[in-house]
PDB file of C-alpha atoms in Angstrom:
ATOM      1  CA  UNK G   1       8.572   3.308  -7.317  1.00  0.00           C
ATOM      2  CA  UNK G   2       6.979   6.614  -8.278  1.00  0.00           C
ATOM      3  CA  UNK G   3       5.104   7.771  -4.945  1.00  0.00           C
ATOM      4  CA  UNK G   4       2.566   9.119  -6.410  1.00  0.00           C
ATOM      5  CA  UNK G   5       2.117   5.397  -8.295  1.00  0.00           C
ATOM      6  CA  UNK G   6       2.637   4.134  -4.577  1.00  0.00           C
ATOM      7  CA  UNK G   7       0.014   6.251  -2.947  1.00  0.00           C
ATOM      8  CA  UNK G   8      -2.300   5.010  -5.750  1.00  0.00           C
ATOM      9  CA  UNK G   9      -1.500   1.443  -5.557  1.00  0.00           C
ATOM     10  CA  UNK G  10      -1.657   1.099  -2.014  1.00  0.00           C
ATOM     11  CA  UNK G  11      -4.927   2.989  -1.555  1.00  0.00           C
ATOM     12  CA  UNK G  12      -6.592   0.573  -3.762  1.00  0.00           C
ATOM     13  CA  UNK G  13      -5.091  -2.505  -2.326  1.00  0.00           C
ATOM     14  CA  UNK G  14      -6.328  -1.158   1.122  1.00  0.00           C
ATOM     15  CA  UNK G  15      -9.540  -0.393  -0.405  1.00  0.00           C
ATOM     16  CA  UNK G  16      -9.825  -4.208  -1.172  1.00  0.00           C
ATOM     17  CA  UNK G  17      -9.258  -5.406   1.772  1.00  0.00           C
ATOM     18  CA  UNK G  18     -11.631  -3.327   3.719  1.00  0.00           C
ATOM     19  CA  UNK G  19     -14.748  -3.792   1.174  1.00  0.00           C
ATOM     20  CA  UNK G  20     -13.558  -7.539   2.283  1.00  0.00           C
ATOM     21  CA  UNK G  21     -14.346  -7.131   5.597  1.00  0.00           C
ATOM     22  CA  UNK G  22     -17.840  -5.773   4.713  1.00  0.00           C
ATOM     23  CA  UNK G  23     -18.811  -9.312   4.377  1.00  0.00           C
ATOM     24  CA  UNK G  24     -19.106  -9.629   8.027  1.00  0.00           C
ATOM     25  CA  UNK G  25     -21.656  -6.998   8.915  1.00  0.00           C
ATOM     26  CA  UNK G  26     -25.147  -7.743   8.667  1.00  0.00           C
ATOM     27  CA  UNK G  27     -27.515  -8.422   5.804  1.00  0.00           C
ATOM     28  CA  UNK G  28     -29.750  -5.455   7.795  1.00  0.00           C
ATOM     29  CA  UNK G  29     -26.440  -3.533   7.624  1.00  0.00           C
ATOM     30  CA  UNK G  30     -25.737  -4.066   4.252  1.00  0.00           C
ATOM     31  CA  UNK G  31     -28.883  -3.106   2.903  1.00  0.00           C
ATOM     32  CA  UNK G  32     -29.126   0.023   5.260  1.00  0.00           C
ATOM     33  CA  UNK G  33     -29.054   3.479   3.543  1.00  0.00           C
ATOM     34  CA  UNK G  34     -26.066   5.574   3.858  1.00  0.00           C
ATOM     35  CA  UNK G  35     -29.003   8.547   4.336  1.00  0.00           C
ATOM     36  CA  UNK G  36     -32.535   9.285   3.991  1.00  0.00           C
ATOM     37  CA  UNK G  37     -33.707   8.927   0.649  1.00  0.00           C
ATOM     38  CA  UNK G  38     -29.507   7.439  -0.239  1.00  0.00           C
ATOM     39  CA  UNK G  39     -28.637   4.285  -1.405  1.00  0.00           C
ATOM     40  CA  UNK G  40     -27.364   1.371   0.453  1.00  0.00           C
ATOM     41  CA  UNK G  41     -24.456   0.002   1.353  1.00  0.00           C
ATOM     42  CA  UNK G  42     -24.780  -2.954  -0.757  1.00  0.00           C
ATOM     43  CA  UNK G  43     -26.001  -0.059  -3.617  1.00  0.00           C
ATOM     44  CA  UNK G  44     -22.705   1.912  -2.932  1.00  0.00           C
ATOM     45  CA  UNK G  45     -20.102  -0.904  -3.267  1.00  0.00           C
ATOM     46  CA  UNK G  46     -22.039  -1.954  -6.112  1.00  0.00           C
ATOM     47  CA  UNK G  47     -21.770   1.193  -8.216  1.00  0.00           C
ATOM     48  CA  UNK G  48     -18.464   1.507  -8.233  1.00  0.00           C
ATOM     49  CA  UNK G  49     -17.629  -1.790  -9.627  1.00  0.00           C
ATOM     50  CA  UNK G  50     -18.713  -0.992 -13.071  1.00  0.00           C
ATOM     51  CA  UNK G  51     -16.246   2.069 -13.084  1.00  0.00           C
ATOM     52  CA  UNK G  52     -13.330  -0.023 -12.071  1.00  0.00           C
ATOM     53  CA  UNK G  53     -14.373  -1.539 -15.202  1.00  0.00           C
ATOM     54  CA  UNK G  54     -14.675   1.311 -17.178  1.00  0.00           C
ATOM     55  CA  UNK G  55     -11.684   2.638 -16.094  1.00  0.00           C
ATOM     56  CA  UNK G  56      -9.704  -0.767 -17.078  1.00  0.00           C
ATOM     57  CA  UNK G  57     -11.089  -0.899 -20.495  1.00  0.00           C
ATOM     58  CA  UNK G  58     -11.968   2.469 -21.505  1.00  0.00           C
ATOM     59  CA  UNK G  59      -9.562   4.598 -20.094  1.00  0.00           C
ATOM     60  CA  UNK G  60      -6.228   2.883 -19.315  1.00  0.00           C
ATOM     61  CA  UNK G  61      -5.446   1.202 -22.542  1.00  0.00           C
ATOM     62  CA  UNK G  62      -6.153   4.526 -24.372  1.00  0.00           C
ATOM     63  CA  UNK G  63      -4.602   7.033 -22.417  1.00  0.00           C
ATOM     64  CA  UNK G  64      -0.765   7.295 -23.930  1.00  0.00           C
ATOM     65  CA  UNK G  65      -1.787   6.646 -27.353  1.00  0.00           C
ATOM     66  CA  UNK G  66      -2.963   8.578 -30.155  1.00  0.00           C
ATOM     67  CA  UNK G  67      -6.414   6.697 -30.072  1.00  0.00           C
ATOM     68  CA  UNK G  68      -9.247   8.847 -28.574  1.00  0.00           C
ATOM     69  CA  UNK G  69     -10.646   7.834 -25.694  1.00  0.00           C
ATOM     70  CA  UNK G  70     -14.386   5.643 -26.100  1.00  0.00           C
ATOM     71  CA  UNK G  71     -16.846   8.153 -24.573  1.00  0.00           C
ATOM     72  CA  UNK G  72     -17.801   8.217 -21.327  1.00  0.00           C
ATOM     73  CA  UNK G  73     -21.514   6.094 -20.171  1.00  0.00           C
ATOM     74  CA  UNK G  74     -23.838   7.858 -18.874  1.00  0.00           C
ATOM     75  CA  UNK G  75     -23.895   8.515 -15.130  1.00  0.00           C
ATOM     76  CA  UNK G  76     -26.756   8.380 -14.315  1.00  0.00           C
ATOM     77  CA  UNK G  77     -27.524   5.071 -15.989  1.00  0.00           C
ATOM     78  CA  UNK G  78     -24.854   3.728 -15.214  1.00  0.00           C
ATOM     79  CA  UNK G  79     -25.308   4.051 -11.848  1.00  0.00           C
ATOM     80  CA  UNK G  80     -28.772   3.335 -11.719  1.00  0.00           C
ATOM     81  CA  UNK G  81     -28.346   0.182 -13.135  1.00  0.00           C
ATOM     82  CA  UNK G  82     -25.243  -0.870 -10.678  1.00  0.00           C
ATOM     83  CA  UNK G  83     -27.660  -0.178  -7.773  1.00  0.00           C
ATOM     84  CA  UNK G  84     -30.394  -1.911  -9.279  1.00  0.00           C
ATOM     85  CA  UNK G  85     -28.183  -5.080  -9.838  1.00  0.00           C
ATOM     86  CA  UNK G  86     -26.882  -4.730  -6.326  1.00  0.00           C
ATOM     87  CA  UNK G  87     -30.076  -4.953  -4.638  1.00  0.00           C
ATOM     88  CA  UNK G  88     -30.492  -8.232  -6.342  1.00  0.00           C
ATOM     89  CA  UNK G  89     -27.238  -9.753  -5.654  1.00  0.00           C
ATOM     90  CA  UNK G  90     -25.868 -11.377  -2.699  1.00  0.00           C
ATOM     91  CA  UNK G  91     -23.423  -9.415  -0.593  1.00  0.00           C
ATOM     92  CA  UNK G  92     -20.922 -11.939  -1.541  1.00  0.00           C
ATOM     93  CA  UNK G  93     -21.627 -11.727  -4.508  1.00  0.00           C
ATOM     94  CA  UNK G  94     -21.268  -7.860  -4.891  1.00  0.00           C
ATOM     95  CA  UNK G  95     -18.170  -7.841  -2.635  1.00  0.00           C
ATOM     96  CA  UNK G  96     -16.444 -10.631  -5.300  1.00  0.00           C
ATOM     97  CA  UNK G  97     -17.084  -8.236  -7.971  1.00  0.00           C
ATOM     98  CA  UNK G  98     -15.924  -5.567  -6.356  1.00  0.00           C
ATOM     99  CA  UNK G  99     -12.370  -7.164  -5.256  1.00  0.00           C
ATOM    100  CA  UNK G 100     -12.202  -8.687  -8.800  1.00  0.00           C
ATOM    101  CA  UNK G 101     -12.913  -5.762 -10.821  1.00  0.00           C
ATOM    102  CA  UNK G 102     -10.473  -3.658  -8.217  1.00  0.00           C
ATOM    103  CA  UNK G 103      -7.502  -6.399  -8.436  1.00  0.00           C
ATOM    104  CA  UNK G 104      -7.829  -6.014 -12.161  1.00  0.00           C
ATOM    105  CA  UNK G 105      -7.686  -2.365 -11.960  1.00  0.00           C
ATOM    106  CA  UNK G 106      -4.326  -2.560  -9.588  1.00  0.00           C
ATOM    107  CA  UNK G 107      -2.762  -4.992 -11.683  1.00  0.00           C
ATOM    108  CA  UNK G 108      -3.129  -2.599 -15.009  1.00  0.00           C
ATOM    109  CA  UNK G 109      -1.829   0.454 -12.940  1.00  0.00           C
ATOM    110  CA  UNK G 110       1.327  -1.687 -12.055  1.00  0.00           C
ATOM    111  CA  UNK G 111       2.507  -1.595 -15.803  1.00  0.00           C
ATOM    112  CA  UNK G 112       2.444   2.175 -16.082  1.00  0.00           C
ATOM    113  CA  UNK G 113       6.063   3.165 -15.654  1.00  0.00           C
ATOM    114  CA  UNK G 114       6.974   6.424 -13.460  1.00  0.00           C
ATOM    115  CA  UNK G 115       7.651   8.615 -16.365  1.00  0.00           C
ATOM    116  CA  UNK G 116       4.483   7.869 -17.028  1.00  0.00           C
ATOM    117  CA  UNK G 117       3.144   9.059 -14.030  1.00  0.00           C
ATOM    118  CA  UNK G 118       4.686  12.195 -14.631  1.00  0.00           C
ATOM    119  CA  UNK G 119       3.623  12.962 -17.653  1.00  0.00           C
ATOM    120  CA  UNK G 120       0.688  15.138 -19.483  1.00  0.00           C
ATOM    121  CA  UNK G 121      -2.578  13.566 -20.737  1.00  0.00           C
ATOM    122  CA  UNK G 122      -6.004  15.014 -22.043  1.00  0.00           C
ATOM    123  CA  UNK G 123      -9.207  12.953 -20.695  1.00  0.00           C
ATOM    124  CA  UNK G 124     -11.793  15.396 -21.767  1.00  0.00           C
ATOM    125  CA  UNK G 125     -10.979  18.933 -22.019  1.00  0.00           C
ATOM    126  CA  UNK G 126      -8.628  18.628 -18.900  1.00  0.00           C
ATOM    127  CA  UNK G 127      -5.137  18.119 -19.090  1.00  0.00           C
ATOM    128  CA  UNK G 128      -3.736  16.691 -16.034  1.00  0.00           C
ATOM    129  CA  UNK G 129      -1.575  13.457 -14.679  1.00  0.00           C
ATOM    130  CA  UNK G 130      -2.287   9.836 -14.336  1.00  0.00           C
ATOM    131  CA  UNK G 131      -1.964  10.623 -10.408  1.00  0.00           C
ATOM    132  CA  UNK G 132      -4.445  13.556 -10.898  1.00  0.00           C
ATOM    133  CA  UNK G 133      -7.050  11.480 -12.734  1.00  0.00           C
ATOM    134  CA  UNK G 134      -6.552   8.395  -9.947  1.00  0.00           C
ATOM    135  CA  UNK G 135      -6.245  10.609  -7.110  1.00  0.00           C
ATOM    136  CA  UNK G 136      -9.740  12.023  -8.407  1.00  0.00           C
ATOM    137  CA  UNK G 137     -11.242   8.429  -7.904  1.00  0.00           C
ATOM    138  CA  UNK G 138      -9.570   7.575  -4.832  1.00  0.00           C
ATOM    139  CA  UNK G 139     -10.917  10.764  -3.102  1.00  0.00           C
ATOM    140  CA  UNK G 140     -14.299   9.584  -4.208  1.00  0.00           C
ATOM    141  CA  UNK G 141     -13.644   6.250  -2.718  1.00  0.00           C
ATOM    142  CA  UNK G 142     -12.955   7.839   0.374  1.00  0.00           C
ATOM    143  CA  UNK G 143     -16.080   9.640   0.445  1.00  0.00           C
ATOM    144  CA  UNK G 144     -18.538   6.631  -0.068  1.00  0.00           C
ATOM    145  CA  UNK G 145     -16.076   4.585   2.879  1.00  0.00           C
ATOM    146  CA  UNK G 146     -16.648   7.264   5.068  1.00  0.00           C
ATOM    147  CA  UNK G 147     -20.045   7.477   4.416  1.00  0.00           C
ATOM    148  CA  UNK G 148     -20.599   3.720   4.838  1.00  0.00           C
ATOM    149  CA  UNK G 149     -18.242   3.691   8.356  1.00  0.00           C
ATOM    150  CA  UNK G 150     -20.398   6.089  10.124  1.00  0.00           C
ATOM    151  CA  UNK G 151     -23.974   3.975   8.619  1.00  0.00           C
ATOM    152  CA  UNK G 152     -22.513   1.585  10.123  1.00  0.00           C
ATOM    153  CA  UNK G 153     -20.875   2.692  13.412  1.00  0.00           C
TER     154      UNK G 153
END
């Protein structure tokens, strides 16, 4: 397997099994901000499920065809209404979502082969590779994780 298809793949398979493990802290825990004046925990999960979903049918079945890609949501909405519909949900709830909507998201990236990987695509006016673009989310990932270990340390 392509490592750079590896590296994906197993960062989001790790990153299901640790938003998991969220469902043991505590409901004070999960609704704590991340900062002053920064969503919660439960907030930050929750706005990244609907860009798993974007991603999976938006982006991936467009990007090595001659379709253009559907154009981006906005942001801000977007994200505003992910947090809004996390602070009404269950942490169970918002954790099945999330593992759902990331398993889907792993089992798309599975059928790109590692030419693939390898080669060219336009998202936008950047050219750049599948690992590029997925590396891109998985570094924001990262940030929110870390953000949410030390909340929660």
């Amino acid at each position: 397997m392509n490592p750079d298809k590896k590296q994906i793949l197993v960062h989001y398979e790790k990153s299901i099994v640790w938003v998991k493990n969220l469902v043991n802290v505590t409901e004070e825990q999960w609704r704590t901000p991340i900062a002053l004046g920064k969503w919660s925990v439960a907030e930050v999960i929750g706005h990244l499920i609907p860009w798993d979903e974007f991603v999976v049918s938006k982006r991936i079945p467009f990007l090595f065809t001659e379709d253009n890609l559907p154009k981006s949501p906005n942001v801000k909405e977007m994200n505003a209404h992910a947090a809004h519909s996390s602070r009404l949900q269950s942490k169970e709830e918002t954790i099945e979502k999330f593992v759902n909507g990331r398993q889907q998201l792993t089992n798309a990236l599975h059928h790109f082969t590692d030419k693939q990987w390898q080669q060219s695509l336009h998202i936008g006016g950047s050219k750049l590779t599948l690992y590029r673009y997925f590396s891109g989310l998985m570094d924001h990932d990262l940030q929110h994780f870390l953000q949410i270990q030390k909340v929660l340390k």
